Amino acid sequence: MSQPRTLDVGALAPGAFGSRSLMWWGTLGMVLIESTVFALAIASYFYFRTRMPSWPPGGVAPPDLRWGTINTLILLASILPNELAKHAGEHVDLRGVRIWMVVCLLFGLGFNVVRVYEFRHLNVMWDHDAYGSIVWVLLGLHTTHIVTDFLDTAVLTALMFVGPIEEKRFVDVEENAVYWNFVVLAWLPIYGVIYWAPRLM
Amino acid sequence: MSERLELPHAAEDIALLERTWAEPRGFAGWFFHVDHKSIARRYLVTAFVYFLIGGVLAALMRLQLSRPDNALIGPDLYNQIFTTHGTTMMFLFAVPVMQALGIYFVPLMVGARSIAFPRLVAFSYWMFLFGGIFLYTSFLLNAGPDVGWFAYPPLSEALYAPSRRADVWAQLITFTEVASLATAISLITTVFKLRAPGMTLNRIPLFVWAQVVTSFMVLFAMPAVMLASTALILDRLVNTHFFDVEHAGDALLWQHLFWFFGHPEVYIIFIPGSGLVSMILTTFSRRRTFGYLAIVLSLVSTAFMGFGLWVHHMFATGLPQLGESFFTAASIIIAVPTGIQIFCWIATMWSGRIHVKAPMLWILGFFAIFICGGLTGVMLAAVPLNTQVHDTFFVVAHLHYVLIGGAVFPLFGAFYYWYPKITGRMLSERLGRWFFGLFFIGFNLTFFPMHVLGLHGMPRRIYTYPTVMGWGALNLAASIGALLMACGVLLFIVDAVSALYAGEIATANPWGAGTLEWATSSPPPGSNFPCPPTVGGREPLWENPPDQPVVIGLRTDVRDVLVTHVLDAEPDHRLEFPGPSIWPFLTAMATTVMFVWSIFTPWGVVYGSLPIFITMVGWFWPKSAEEGGTQPWPIHHRTLPQPGEAPAAGGAI
Amino acid sequence: MQSVLAPAGTQSSSIYSLWSLMLLASVVVFTVTLLFVIAGLIRGVRRTRNEGSPSSERTLGRAVAAAIGATVTILIALLVASVWTGRRVASLHASSAVTIEVTGHQWWWEIAYDDAVPSRRVTTANEIHLPLGRPVVLKVTSRDVIHSFWAPNLLGKRDLIPGYTTAVWLQVDRPGVFRGQCAEFCGLQHAHMAFDIVAEPEADFERWLDGMRQPASEPHGAIEQRGRDLFMTNRCAGCHAVTGTAAHGQVAPDLTHVATRSAIGAGTLPNTREHMQAWIKDPQASKPGNQMPANPLSADDLQALLAYMEMLR
């Protein structure tokens, strides 16, 4: 029998921010999965393009630029309150978290509402042909993300008002902000494909 | 190595620790479990049950094909049987069983108290269970899928498959992919962040490397089949036109998306198998694995290259020749990293001190069978030869040689290897040898003749064949071989069940192995390690110095887990893990309702989302202000370090 | 009969050579590798009993490196052989070749011999005749789901995909009848979707083709006449075509010269009077799920119809 030496970890902090946290890695896993889905959907869009003599097929008009571009601006603008919320989270600043998350939600409401107009101005229905199908699915996949991200953020915001609040929740605020950024940035190539590819090809 | 340590904790501390990590008892309590070992045991048993069902379906196929012009099973039932056999084995057995072994053993092998995101892993199990129940309920209601496990459109489109059968298939995919993705995220996070101090990257066990590599493959491959199956459901349900050639759709797009998933899928199945081979062979050769770095690089390069081969499933479609040559080259070159692993394994045996027990028998069987399968794979990579034997029984032979040889043989070896750790009992060495013999001979008798049948013109997926083709004798031999395999499996079930009650009691390390799961009792306590280990070598139980430190300072009144840095596994912070919870089960039920509902109407997605939202809020919402182990608000001073800040002083030896 | 290992055509012979090479390489690699596994096992077991000498990591390293080198060499050789064979197979071509359109249906093969002069086009089903020793091109597609055209004695398979028409060349070098079968799962009767390729000397082929160009024979006797009337008034004409009559159905095999074919139901039954009788009465008995419904006819009517079918040469 021997007496082992010991490594005393009792003084370690009960959590951490950033890539030190487990949640960050879970979020990264989600980002990789969703990025792959978007990339494959975009690849499918271009695959259909290679099979057709003209694009969009059948002389259909490309989606109206107006609502998609407006929404892109709203989404990009939402990065600002999002980053401020993230910063407040990392500084364990409850007041800052509350304010900026509510602002984020307002932006979120905005881009979800505008998304409805985007769908209505795609100028093609999902059951018209494969082009209509892939455009609706591309937009629909991203919409699933903005809807669920809005709901996630709303629940977390509610929690930061209603409680029970503890220090660990501020890591969740930070991770939520990371995912929000992903949802916004993932939109850019999708916007390019839906709105500009038919005009440039 | 010493098996008995003077524990630095008092006995009362240990008792409190085990109470903290204990799972609720009783029938109702069973639905609340989040302990990775408990979830993994269910996963293993459920996956094995699906394996048996898949085997029964195969037996029915062999029965029908044992004679020409057999009238035992008609085409409609046969098509459901072979589709469900393939779907079961690929989606409900092969991937989940390997993930289940990971769920049980990866935390133990890296010296952690828990898997990362335990509730997510529990959710993964319930989705897996419900998916299988959904599939078999449909089968019993004459709505079993009948379009092949690969469901090519247009055959799987509404026009040619008007019933709900193809929708059942497509939605089963969604169940199993969600389950696999959830587990993959947990496994990656566990290996990156929960390793014992001292377990640097080059000390990670090869089985754990295999699980990490596989989990990354899952993250990138599963989305392809989810996208494809969703597109199929949309075509069938709401008239999209992804695969409908009348409206600018394309039947080949399905094949590209499906095989972009499908080829990595087989490596997702084989790579954990190769991890098992490395592990068992090393233990029974009693030396470090030869060529550790080469094997790790082989695993990683196989994973990358596995994503570049998918078109070799489409060589008969008439794609341009130049593109096909690229995929031939890739499909042939991927044999190199696999070959490197095989040579390193031979070198390990060559220079080891081998004792042959039941687990090792299966590894030896693996060599014979997997190498044969790999060689027919090289043949299939050659386009001209592929155009002859594609979609014939030659491919059936190939795929079973590589999947059963490369995954199931190591898996049965792992059952014999790890049964003592999971249950605290040894399996019977004698029955193990009989099982191996029957299965090895039966397997070869079943599948080797299929190479010949394919070369003699027998296509796949046919419910009968004329006498005049001369295929009867070999088919009969194959059916007899299946019977032998079934007898072997039956022996295993008898052994596994009886050993639970009458097996020899297992010590902590009956095989004299070197990895950390053998450093704790058989079975392990709820906390995995009353004193979490640190690591001083790649085979800790063989190479740790006698005074290798153990970790102290983790709380015993909550489920406190040590989190370390990704690269060097230095201690970083502690984290309180969740206790038993009903929310994973409830969320899985809500998700199941939504998935099943949505194959009947698109509104199922909308209405079905509401219960899921509710259960997820329940899952996430904290119970009390002290649930996370951090200070409740308002705090006096922050205890959590900022992203760039160094960890608090910890690690005093 | 339907075998990769009995090549009778140019493509299948090239493929057979590649197969032989790869089989030889595989047997050698398998045997050598397994011998090393066994040798390693024996050495390792002996070392447990404290016999045998230790091996240095460096020697092992060199051995592994050598094995990798040998592996890469063999694989590259096989890759070269494969690409070379592929180019040989793809190089078969002729400027004017017999052009045959093969269209897959659930569960039969529509065959059409193309011709610059529309009246000289020939439409038939499930049986293809080819001249010996000349390249022939098949243009293949499908009318419904994916099928695959596979006659292993002659060439590798080619999938028939709706929305795609691809060309595949073949040449038969030995006379004979070669069976082929659908090789892509296509539904209920995928197992009963076979065809025959009859390879014959040029002169015989031209004679056959000319015969196929003629419209259907006129019935001579009253019974055959009655048979034709039954064909036209019952459901037959709705699905099947008989050139030179009122039957113009497009969804089932062309029956203009059905009596010349050796099998019916796409290889399901031999083409004899008894089998034809059983088939017409209830096709579902021998090919359950296929598109042809049962035809309950009186015994006399059936005999008349059969008499008519038999004279469709």
PDB file of N, CA, C and O in Angstrom, chain A residues 16-32 86 90 171-172 174-179 181, chain B residues 117 185 188-189 192-193 216 563 566 573 575 643:
ATOM      1  N   ALA A  16     -16.183  29.047 -15.928  1.00  0.00           N
ATOM      2  CA  ALA A  16     -15.292  29.898 -16.711  1.00  0.00           C
ATOM      3  C   ALA A  16     -16.019  30.361 -17.955  1.00  0.00           C
ATOM      4  O   ALA A  16     -17.005  29.751 -18.380  1.00  0.00           O
ATOM      5  N   PHE A  17     -15.513  31.436 -18.558  1.00  0.00           N
ATOM      6  CA  PHE A  17     -16.110  31.974 -19.788  1.00  0.00           C
ATOM      7  C   PHE A  17     -15.333  31.514 -21.010  1.00  0.00           C
ATOM      8  O   PHE A  17     -14.252  30.960 -20.919  1.00  0.00           O
ATOM      9  N   GLY A  18     -15.902  31.796 -22.168  1.00  0.00           N
ATOM     10  CA  GLY A  18     -15.185  31.611 -23.424  1.00  0.00           C
ATOM     11  C   GLY A  18     -14.919  30.156 -23.732  1.00  0.00           C
ATOM     12  O   GLY A  18     -15.646  29.258 -23.294  1.00  0.00           O
ATOM     13  N   SER A  19     -13.850  29.910 -24.493  1.00  0.00           N
ATOM     14  CA  SER A  19     -13.576  28.549 -24.939  1.00  0.00           C
ATOM     15  C   SER A  19     -13.143  27.658 -23.783  1.00  0.00           C
ATOM     16  O   SER A  19     -12.909  26.475 -23.989  1.00  0.00           O
ATOM     17  N   ARG A  20     -13.036  28.202 -22.579  1.00  0.00           N
ATOM     18  CA  ARG A  20     -12.758  27.348 -21.433  1.00  0.00           C
ATOM     19  C   ARG A  20     -14.020  26.653 -20.953  1.00  0.00           C
ATOM     20  O   ARG A  20     -13.938  25.657 -20.233  1.00  0.00           O
ATOM     21  N   SER A  21     -15.185  27.170 -21.353  1.00  0.00           N
ATOM     22  CA  SER A  21     -16.424  26.594 -20.833  1.00  0.00           C
ATOM     23  C   SER A  21     -16.892  25.440 -21.704  1.00  0.00           C
ATOM     24  O   SER A  21     -16.669  25.432 -22.906  1.00  0.00           O
ATOM     25  N   LEU A  22     -17.577  24.494 -21.074  1.00  0.00           N
ATOM     26  CA  LEU A  22     -18.107  23.363 -21.832  1.00  0.00           C
ATOM     27  C   LEU A  22     -19.165  23.841 -22.817  1.00  0.00           C
ATOM     28  O   LEU A  22     -19.255  23.340 -23.932  1.00  0.00           O
ATOM     29  N   MET A  23     -19.967  24.807 -22.404  1.00  0.00           N
ATOM     30  CA  MET A  23     -21.050  25.278 -23.262  1.00  0.00           C
ATOM     31  C   MET A  23     -20.508  25.824 -24.575  1.00  0.00           C
ATOM     32  O   MET A  23     -21.136  25.716 -25.611  1.00  0.00           O
ATOM     33  N   TRP A  24     -19.332  26.427 -24.507  1.00  0.00           N
ATOM     34  CA  TRP A  24     -18.729  26.968 -25.731  1.00  0.00           C
ATOM     35  C   TRP A  24     -18.506  25.847 -26.734  1.00  0.00           C
ATOM     36  O   TRP A  24     -18.772  25.982 -27.932  1.00  0.00           O
ATOM     37  N   TRP A  25     -18.024  24.709 -26.229  1.00  0.00           N
ATOM     38  CA  TRP A  25     -17.753  23.580 -27.112  1.00  0.00           C
ATOM     39  C   TRP A  25     -19.052  22.970 -27.628  1.00  0.00           C
ATOM     40  O   TRP A  25     -19.152  22.561 -28.777  1.00  0.00           O
ATOM     41  N   GLY A  26     -20.072  22.942 -26.760  1.00  0.00           N
ATOM     42  CA  GLY A  26     -21.376  22.464 -27.245  1.00  0.00           C
ATOM     43  C   GLY A  26     -21.904  23.369 -28.345  1.00  0.00           C
ATOM     44  O   GLY A  26     -22.412  22.898 -29.367  1.00  0.00           O
ATOM     45  N   THR A  27     -21.747  24.672 -28.140  1.00  0.00           N
ATOM     46  CA  THR A  27     -22.195  25.631 -29.154  1.00  0.00           C
ATOM     47  C   THR A  27     -21.388  25.451 -30.431  1.00  0.00           C
ATOM     48  O   THR A  27     -21.937  25.489 -31.539  1.00  0.00           O
ATOM     49  N   LEU A  28     -20.089  25.217 -30.297  1.00  0.00           N
ATOM     50  CA  LEU A  28     -19.257  24.987 -31.478  1.00  0.00           C
ATOM     51  C   LEU A  28     -19.763  23.776 -32.257  1.00  0.00           C
ATOM     52  O   LEU A  28     -19.849  23.793 -33.492  1.00  0.00           O
ATOM     53  N   GLY A  29     -20.107  22.714 -31.531  1.00  0.00           N
ATOM     54  CA  GLY A  29     -20.652  21.525 -32.197  1.00  0.00           C
ATOM     55  C   GLY A  29     -21.893  21.875 -32.997  1.00  0.00           C
ATOM     56  O   GLY A  29     -22.032  21.481 -34.170  1.00  0.00           O
ATOM     57  N   MET A  30     -22.795  22.646 -32.397  1.00  0.00           N
ATOM     58  CA  MET A  30     -24.012  23.059 -33.109  1.00  0.00           C
ATOM     59  C   MET A  30     -23.658  23.883 -34.340  1.00  0.00           C
ATOM     60  O   MET A  30     -24.245  23.718 -35.412  1.00  0.00           O
ATOM     61  N   VAL A  31     -22.691  24.786 -34.177  1.00  0.00           N
ATOM     62  CA  VAL A  31     -22.281  25.634 -35.308  1.00  0.00           C
ATOM     63  C   VAL A  31     -21.768  24.777 -36.452  1.00  0.00           C
ATOM     64  O   VAL A  31     -22.107  24.995 -37.619  1.00  0.00           O
ATOM     65  N   LEU A  32     -20.966  23.756 -36.148  1.00  0.00           N
ATOM     66  CA  LEU A  32     -20.431  22.901 -37.208  1.00  0.00           C
ATOM     67  C   LEU A  32     -21.555  22.159 -37.927  1.00  0.00           C
ATOM     68  O   LEU A  32     -21.571  22.066 -39.157  1.00  0.00           O
ATOM     69  N   LYS A  86     -23.001  40.400 -24.680  1.00  0.00           N
ATOM     70  CA  LYS A  86     -21.933  39.437 -24.414  1.00  0.00           C
ATOM     71  C   LYS A  86     -20.903  40.035 -23.467  1.00  0.00           C
ATOM     72  O   LYS A  86     -20.461  39.407 -22.512  1.00  0.00           O
ATOM     73  N   GLU A  90     -19.793  38.847 -19.717  1.00  0.00           N
ATOM     74  CA  GLU A  90     -18.436  38.510 -19.285  1.00  0.00           C
ATOM     75  C   GLU A  90     -18.008  39.348 -18.092  1.00  0.00           C
ATOM     76  O   GLU A  90     -17.140  38.963 -17.320  1.00  0.00           O
ATOM     77  N   VAL A 171     -22.468  32.983 -18.000  1.00  0.00           N
ATOM     78  CA  VAL A 171     -21.796  32.214 -19.055  1.00  0.00           C
ATOM     79  C   VAL A 171     -22.806  31.840 -20.138  1.00  0.00           C
ATOM     80  O   VAL A 171     -22.503  31.889 -21.330  1.00  0.00           O
ATOM     81  N   ASP A 172     -24.021  31.509 -19.712  1.00  0.00           N
ATOM     82  CA  ASP A 172     -25.054  31.208 -20.701  1.00  0.00           C
ATOM     83  C   ASP A 172     -25.344  32.418 -21.579  1.00  0.00           C
ATOM     84  O   ASP A 172     -25.585  32.285 -22.776  1.00  0.00           O
ATOM     85  N   GLU A 174     -23.229  34.708 -22.399  1.00  0.00           N
ATOM     86  CA  GLU A 174     -22.116  34.817 -23.353  1.00  0.00           C
ATOM     87  C   GLU A 174     -22.275  33.801 -24.489  1.00  0.00           C
ATOM     88  O   GLU A 174     -22.118  34.129 -25.660  1.00  0.00           O
ATOM     89  N   GLU A 175     -22.618  32.568 -24.153  1.00  0.00           N
ATOM     90  CA  GLU A 175     -22.740  31.531 -25.184  1.00  0.00           C
ATOM     91  C   GLU A 175     -23.908  31.812 -26.113  1.00  0.00           C
ATOM     92  O   GLU A 175     -23.844  31.555 -27.305  1.00  0.00           O
ATOM     93  N   ASN A 176     -24.986  32.338 -25.566  1.00  0.00           N
ATOM     94  CA  ASN A 176     -26.129  32.682 -26.393  1.00  0.00           C
ATOM     95  C   ASN A 176     -25.728  33.737 -27.420  1.00  0.00           C
ATOM     96  O   ASN A 176     -26.142  33.684 -28.583  1.00  0.00           O
ATOM     97  N   ALA A 177     -24.888  34.664 -26.981  1.00  0.00           N
ATOM     98  CA  ALA A 177     -24.438  35.719 -27.897  1.00  0.00           C
ATOM     99  C   ALA A 177     -23.574  35.139 -29.000  1.00  0.00           C
ATOM    100  O   ALA A 177     -23.650  35.570 -30.151  1.00  0.00           O
ATOM    101  N   VAL A 178     -22.760  34.157 -28.667  1.00  0.00           N
ATOM    102  CA  VAL A 178     -21.921  33.526 -29.693  1.00  0.00           C
ATOM    103  C   VAL A 178     -22.801  32.903 -30.765  1.00  0.00           C
ATOM    104  O   VAL A 178     -22.566  33.065 -31.970  1.00  0.00           O
ATOM    105  N   TYR A 179     -23.842  32.189 -30.308  1.00  0.00           N
ATOM    106  CA  TYR A 179     -24.718  31.528 -31.277  1.00  0.00           C
ATOM    107  C   TYR A 179     -25.480  32.553 -32.104  1.00  0.00           C
ATOM    108  O   TYR A 179     -25.689  32.376 -33.304  1.00  0.00           O
ATOM    109  N   ASN A 181     -24.437  35.450 -33.036  1.00  0.00           N
ATOM    110  CA  ASN A 181     -23.516  35.915 -34.079  1.00  0.00           C
ATOM    111  C   ASN A 181     -23.442  34.924 -35.222  1.00  0.00           C
ATOM    112  O   ASN A 181     -23.423  35.300 -36.396  1.00  0.00           O
TER     113      ASN A 181
ATOM    114  N   PHE B 117     -22.427  17.138 -20.758  1.00  0.00           N
ATOM    115  CA  PHE B 117     -23.853  17.267 -21.119  1.00  0.00           C
ATOM    116  C   PHE B 117     -24.626  15.970 -20.881  1.00  0.00           C
ATOM    117  O   PHE B 117     -25.221  15.409 -21.801  1.00  0.00           O
ATOM    118  N   ILE B 185     -21.614  15.466 -29.954  1.00  0.00           N
ATOM    119  CA  ILE B 185     -21.210  16.721 -29.312  1.00  0.00           C
ATOM    120  C   ILE B 185     -20.707  16.438 -27.898  1.00  0.00           C
ATOM    121  O   ILE B 185     -19.680  16.970 -27.445  1.00  0.00           O
ATOM    122  N   ILE B 188     -17.172  14.692 -27.939  1.00  0.00           N
ATOM    123  CA  ILE B 188     -16.084  15.610 -28.282  1.00  0.00           C
ATOM    124  C   ILE B 188     -15.754  16.501 -27.087  1.00  0.00           C
ATOM    125  O   ILE B 188     -14.586  16.669 -26.709  1.00  0.00           O
ATOM    126  N   THR B 189     -16.800  17.055 -26.478  1.00  0.00           N
ATOM    127  CA  THR B 189     -16.566  17.966 -25.358  1.00  0.00           C
ATOM    128  C   THR B 189     -15.919  17.231 -24.192  1.00  0.00           C
ATOM    129  O   THR B 189     -15.021  17.766 -23.518  1.00  0.00           O
ATOM    130  N   PHE B 192     -12.212  16.701 -25.012  1.00  0.00           N
ATOM    131  CA  PHE B 192     -11.424  17.932 -25.060  1.00  0.00           C
ATOM    132  C   PHE B 192     -11.279  18.577 -23.686  1.00  0.00           C
ATOM    133  O   PHE B 192     -10.241  19.152 -23.382  1.00  0.00           O
ATOM    134  N   LYS B 193     -12.327  18.497 -22.863  1.00  0.00           N
ATOM    135  CA  LYS B 193     -12.355  19.341 -21.669  1.00  0.00           C
ATOM    136  C   LYS B 193     -12.357  18.616 -20.339  1.00  0.00           C
ATOM    137  O   LYS B 193     -12.212  19.260 -19.304  1.00  0.00           O
ATOM    138  N   PHE B 216     -16.505  13.724 -34.854  1.00  0.00           N
ATOM    139  CA  PHE B 216     -16.414  14.818 -35.823  1.00  0.00           C
ATOM    140  C   PHE B 216     -17.009  14.405 -37.162  1.00  0.00           C
ATOM    141  O   PHE B 216     -17.687  15.178 -37.830  1.00  0.00           O
ATOM    142  N   VAL B 563     -12.656  20.364 -14.827  1.00  0.00           N
ATOM    143  CA  VAL B 563     -12.524  20.718 -16.244  1.00  0.00           C
ATOM    144  C   VAL B 563     -11.083  21.131 -16.495  1.00  0.00           C
ATOM    145  O   VAL B 563     -10.529  21.916 -15.722  1.00  0.00           O
ATOM    146  N   VAL B 566      -7.665  22.097 -23.057  1.00  0.00           N
ATOM    147  CA  VAL B 566      -7.778  21.198 -24.209  1.00  0.00           C
ATOM    148  C   VAL B 566      -6.456  20.528 -24.557  1.00  0.00           C
ATOM    149  O   VAL B 566      -6.393  19.313 -24.746  1.00  0.00           O
ATOM    150  N   HIS B 573     -10.917  24.668 -14.264  1.00  0.00           N
ATOM    151  CA  HIS B 573     -11.938  25.084 -13.307  1.00  0.00           C
ATOM    152  C   HIS B 573     -12.766  23.866 -12.931  1.00  0.00           C
ATOM    153  O   HIS B 573     -12.528  22.762 -13.403  1.00  0.00           O
ATOM    154  N   LEU B 575     -16.852  22.369 -12.274  1.00  0.00           N
ATOM    155  CA  LEU B 575     -18.189  22.650 -12.779  1.00  0.00           C
ATOM    156  C   LEU B 575     -19.169  21.732 -12.084  1.00  0.00           C
ATOM    157  O   LEU B 575     -18.902  20.541 -11.928  1.00  0.00           O
ATOM    158  N   PRO B 643     -12.567  35.577 -19.783  1.00  0.00           N
ATOM    159  CA  PRO B 643     -12.025  34.697 -20.823  1.00  0.00           C
ATOM    160  C   PRO B 643     -10.509  34.669 -20.892  1.00  0.00           C
ATOM    161  O   PRO B 643      -9.920  33.621 -21.045  1.00  0.00           O
TER     162      PRO B 643
END
